[in-house]
Short mmCIF file of C-alpha atoms in Angstrom, two decimals:
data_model
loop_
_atom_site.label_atom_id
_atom_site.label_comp_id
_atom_site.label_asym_id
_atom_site.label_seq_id
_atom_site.Cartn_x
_atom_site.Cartn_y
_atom_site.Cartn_z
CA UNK F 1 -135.16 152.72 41.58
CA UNK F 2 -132.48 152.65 39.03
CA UNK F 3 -131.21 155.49 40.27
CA UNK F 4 -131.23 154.97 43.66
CA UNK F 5 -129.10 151.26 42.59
CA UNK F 6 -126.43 153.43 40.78
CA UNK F 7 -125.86 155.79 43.79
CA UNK F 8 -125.81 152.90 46.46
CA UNK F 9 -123.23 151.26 43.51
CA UNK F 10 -121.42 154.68 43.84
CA UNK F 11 -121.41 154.93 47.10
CA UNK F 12 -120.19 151.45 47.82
CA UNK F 13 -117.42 152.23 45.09
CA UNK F 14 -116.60 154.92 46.65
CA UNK F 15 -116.01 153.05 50.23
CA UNK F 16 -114.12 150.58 48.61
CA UNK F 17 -111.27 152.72 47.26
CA UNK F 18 -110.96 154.21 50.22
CA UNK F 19 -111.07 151.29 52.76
CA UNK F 20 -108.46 149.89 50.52
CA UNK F 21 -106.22 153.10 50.31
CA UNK F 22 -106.15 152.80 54.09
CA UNK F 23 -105.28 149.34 53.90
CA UNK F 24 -102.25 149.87 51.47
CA UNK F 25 -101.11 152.64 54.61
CA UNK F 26 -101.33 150.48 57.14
CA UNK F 27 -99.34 147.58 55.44
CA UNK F 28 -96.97 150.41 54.35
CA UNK F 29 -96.83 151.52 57.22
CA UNK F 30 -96.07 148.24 59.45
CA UNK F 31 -93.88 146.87 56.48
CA UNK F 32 -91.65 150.14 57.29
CA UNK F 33 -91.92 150.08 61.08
CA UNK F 34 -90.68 146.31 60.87
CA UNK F 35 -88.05 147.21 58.20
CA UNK F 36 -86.63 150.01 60.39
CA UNK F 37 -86.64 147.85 63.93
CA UNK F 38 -84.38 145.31 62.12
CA UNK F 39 -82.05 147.73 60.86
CA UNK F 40 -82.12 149.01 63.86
CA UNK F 41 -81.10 145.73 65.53
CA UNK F 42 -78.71 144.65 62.72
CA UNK F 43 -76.76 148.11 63.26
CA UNK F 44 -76.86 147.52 67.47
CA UNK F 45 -75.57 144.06 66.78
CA UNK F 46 -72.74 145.07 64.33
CA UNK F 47 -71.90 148.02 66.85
CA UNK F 48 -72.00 145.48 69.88
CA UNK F 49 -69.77 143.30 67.34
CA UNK F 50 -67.20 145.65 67.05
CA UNK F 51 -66.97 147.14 70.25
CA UNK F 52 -66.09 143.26 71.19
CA UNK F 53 -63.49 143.00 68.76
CA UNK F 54 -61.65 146.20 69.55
CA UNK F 55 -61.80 145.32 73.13
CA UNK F 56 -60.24 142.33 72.41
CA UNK F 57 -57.52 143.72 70.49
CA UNK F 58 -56.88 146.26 73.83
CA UNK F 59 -56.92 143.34 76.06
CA UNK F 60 -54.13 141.73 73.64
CA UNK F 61 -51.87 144.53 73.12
CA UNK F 62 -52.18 144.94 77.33
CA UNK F 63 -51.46 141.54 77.60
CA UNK F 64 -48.55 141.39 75.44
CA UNK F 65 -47.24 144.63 76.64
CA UNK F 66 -47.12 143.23 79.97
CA UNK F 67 -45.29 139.94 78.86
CA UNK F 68 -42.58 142.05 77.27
CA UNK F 69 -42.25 144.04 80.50
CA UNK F 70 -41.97 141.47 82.77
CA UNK F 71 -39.49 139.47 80.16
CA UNK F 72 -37.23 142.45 80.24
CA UNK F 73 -37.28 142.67 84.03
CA UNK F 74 -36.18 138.50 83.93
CA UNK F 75 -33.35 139.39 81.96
CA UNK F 76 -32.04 142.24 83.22
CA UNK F 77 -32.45 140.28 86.84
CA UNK F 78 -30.72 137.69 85.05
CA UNK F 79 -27.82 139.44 83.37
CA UNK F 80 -26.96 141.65 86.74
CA UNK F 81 -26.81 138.71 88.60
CA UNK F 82 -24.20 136.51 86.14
CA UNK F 83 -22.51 140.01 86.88
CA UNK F 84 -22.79 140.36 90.55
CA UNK F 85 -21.46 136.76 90.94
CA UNK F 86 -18.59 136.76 88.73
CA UNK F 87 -17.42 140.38 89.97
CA UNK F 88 -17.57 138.84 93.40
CA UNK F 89 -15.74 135.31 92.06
CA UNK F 90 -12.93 137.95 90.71
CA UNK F 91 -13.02 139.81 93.56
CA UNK F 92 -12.49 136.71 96.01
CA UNK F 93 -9.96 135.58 93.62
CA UNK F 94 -8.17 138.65 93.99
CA UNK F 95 -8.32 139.18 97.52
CA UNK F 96 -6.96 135.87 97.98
CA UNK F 97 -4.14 136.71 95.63
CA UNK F 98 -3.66 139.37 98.13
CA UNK F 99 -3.25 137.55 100.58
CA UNK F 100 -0.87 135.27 99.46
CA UNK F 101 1.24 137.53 98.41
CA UNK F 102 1.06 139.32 101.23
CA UNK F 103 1.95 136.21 103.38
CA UNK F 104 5.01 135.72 100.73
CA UNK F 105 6.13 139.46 101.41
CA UNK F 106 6.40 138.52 105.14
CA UNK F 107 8.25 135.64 104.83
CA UNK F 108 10.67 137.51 102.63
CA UNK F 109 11.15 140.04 104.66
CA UNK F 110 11.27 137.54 107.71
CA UNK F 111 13.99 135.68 105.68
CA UNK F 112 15.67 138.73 105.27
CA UNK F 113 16.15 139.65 108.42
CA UNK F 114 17.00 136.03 109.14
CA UNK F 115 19.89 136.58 107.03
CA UNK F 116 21.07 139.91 108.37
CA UNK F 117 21.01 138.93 111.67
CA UNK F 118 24.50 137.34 112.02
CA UNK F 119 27.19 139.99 112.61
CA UNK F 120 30.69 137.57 111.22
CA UNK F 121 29.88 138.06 107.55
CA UNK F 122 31.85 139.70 105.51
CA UNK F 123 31.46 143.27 104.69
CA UNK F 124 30.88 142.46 100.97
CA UNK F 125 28.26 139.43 101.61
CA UNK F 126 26.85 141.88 104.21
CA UNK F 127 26.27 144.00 101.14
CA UNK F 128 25.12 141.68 98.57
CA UNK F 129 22.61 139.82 101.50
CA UNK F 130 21.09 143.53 102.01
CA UNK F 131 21.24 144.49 97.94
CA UNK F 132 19.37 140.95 97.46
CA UNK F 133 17.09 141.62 100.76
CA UNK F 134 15.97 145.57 99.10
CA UNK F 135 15.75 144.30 95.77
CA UNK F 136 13.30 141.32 97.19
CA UNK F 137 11.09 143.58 99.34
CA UNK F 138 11.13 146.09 96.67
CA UNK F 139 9.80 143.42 94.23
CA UNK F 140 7.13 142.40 96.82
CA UNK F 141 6.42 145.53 97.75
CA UNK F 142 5.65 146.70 93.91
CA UNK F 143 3.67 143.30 93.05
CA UNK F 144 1.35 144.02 96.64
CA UNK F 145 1.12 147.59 95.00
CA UNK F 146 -0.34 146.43 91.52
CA UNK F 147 -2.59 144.19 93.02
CA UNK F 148 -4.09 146.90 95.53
CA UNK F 149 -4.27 148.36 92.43
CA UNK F 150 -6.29 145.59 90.56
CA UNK F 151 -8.32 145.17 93.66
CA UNK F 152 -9.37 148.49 93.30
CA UNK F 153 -10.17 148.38 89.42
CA UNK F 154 -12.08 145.46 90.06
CA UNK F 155 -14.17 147.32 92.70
CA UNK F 156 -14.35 150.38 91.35
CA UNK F 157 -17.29 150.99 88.36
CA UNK F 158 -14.75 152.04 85.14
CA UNK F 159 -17.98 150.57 82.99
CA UNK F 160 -17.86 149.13 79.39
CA UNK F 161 -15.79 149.89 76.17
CA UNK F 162 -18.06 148.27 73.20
CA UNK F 163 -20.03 146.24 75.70
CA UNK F 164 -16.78 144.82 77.16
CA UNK F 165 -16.18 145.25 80.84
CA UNK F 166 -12.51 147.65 80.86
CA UNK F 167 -11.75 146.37 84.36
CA UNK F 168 -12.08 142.37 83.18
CA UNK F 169 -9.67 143.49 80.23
CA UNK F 170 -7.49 145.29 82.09
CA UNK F 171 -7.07 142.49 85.30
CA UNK F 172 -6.44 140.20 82.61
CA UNK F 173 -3.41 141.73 80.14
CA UNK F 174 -1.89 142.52 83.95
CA UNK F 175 -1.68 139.15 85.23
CA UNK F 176 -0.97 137.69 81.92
CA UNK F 177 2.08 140.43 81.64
CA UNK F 178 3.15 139.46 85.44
CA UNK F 179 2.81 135.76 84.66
CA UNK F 180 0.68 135.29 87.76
CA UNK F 181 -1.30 132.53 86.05
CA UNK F 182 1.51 129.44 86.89
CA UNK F 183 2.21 130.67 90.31
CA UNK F 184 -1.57 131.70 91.58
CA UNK F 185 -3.79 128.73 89.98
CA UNK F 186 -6.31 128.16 91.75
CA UNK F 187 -10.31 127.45 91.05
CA UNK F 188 -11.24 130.61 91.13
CA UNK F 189 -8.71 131.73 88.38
CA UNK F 190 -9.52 128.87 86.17
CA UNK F 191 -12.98 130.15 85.77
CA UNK F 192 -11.31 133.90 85.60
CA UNK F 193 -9.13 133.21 82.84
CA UNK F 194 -11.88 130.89 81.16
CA UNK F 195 -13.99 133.80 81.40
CA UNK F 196 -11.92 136.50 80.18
CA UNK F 197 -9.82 134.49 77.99
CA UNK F 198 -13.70 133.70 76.44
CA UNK F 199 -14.37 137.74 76.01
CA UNK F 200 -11.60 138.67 74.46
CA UNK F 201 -11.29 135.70 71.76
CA UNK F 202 -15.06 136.86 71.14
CA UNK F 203 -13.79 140.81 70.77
CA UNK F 204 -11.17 139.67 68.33
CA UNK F 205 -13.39 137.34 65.88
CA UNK F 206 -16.18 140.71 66.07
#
């Protein structure tokens, strides 16, 4: 009987160790399983996490890349059309010049022949009349000249010199030479000599 109480003790023992051995597994084992599904969610949040943020940075860069384009476009829209309008202020100012002067040339020359017409002068005021008439249309002739020819630097495309228009420069030392200023103020050379005048006092102080 003894014997048979130390076996079933045995026995039982026996059961014990290893119902509890398989216990210890299975907590191991779900204690791992649960371990590794967080990491697993941690990491899929932290990728999701930074997959937002460099996104983000993308859309940004786009975004500003784009603002610095179309900025660029405004000013260069901007800039070419302060130049359009004041090459076509300079070049109405200069085709009225033109004009004028080419409405002075014919009343010269009108004048001129005014004054050759009668026959009972003298030979030697006959002389001096046509010496003063040449010497007038000559004069005429060369100013309507040099303003064909400023007319045609101001239309032509001679470009920059250090970021300074040549044509602006050169339309203003020529007039400024002639002394056209007195004789052909008008609005339109105010703002041309304003403008110039400006440029060049900037080129000297740089």
């Amino acid at each position: 009987m003894a014997e048979l109480d130390s076996l079933r003790i045995e026995v039982l023992g026996r059961s014990a160790c290893i119902i509890q051995r398989k216990t210890r597994s299975y907590l191991a084992r779900k204690s791992f399983v649960l371990v590794r599904q967080s990491a697993i969610q941690i990491q899929t949040a932290c990728r999701g996490q930074l997959a937002r943020q460099v996104y983000e940075c993308m859309r940004r860069e786009a975004s500003s890349l784009m603002i610095q384009r179309d900025l660029r476009m405004y000013l260069a829209r901007k800039a070419y059309k302060e130049l359009h309008s004041s090459a076509v202020s300079i070049q109405t100012g200069m085709r009225g010049m033109a004009v004028r002067i080419e409405l002075r040339f014919r009343r010269q020359t009108r004048a001129a022949i005014i004054i050759q017409e009668p026959q009972s002068a003298t030979p030697v005021k006959k002389f001096g009349t046509e010496s003063d008439s040449k010497f007038r249309r000559s004069l005429a002739e060369r100013q309507h000249e040099s303003v064909d020819a400023l007319i045609s630097c101001v239309t032509m495309n001679i470009g920059f010199n250090h970021g300074k228009p040549v044509a602006a420069f050169t339309i203003y030392k020529c007039l400024l030479h002639w002394k056209s200023f007195e004789a052909e103020r008008t609005s339109v050379f105010d703002r041309l000599i304003q403008m110039i005048g400006s440029a060049i006092e900037v080129t000297r102080y740089t």
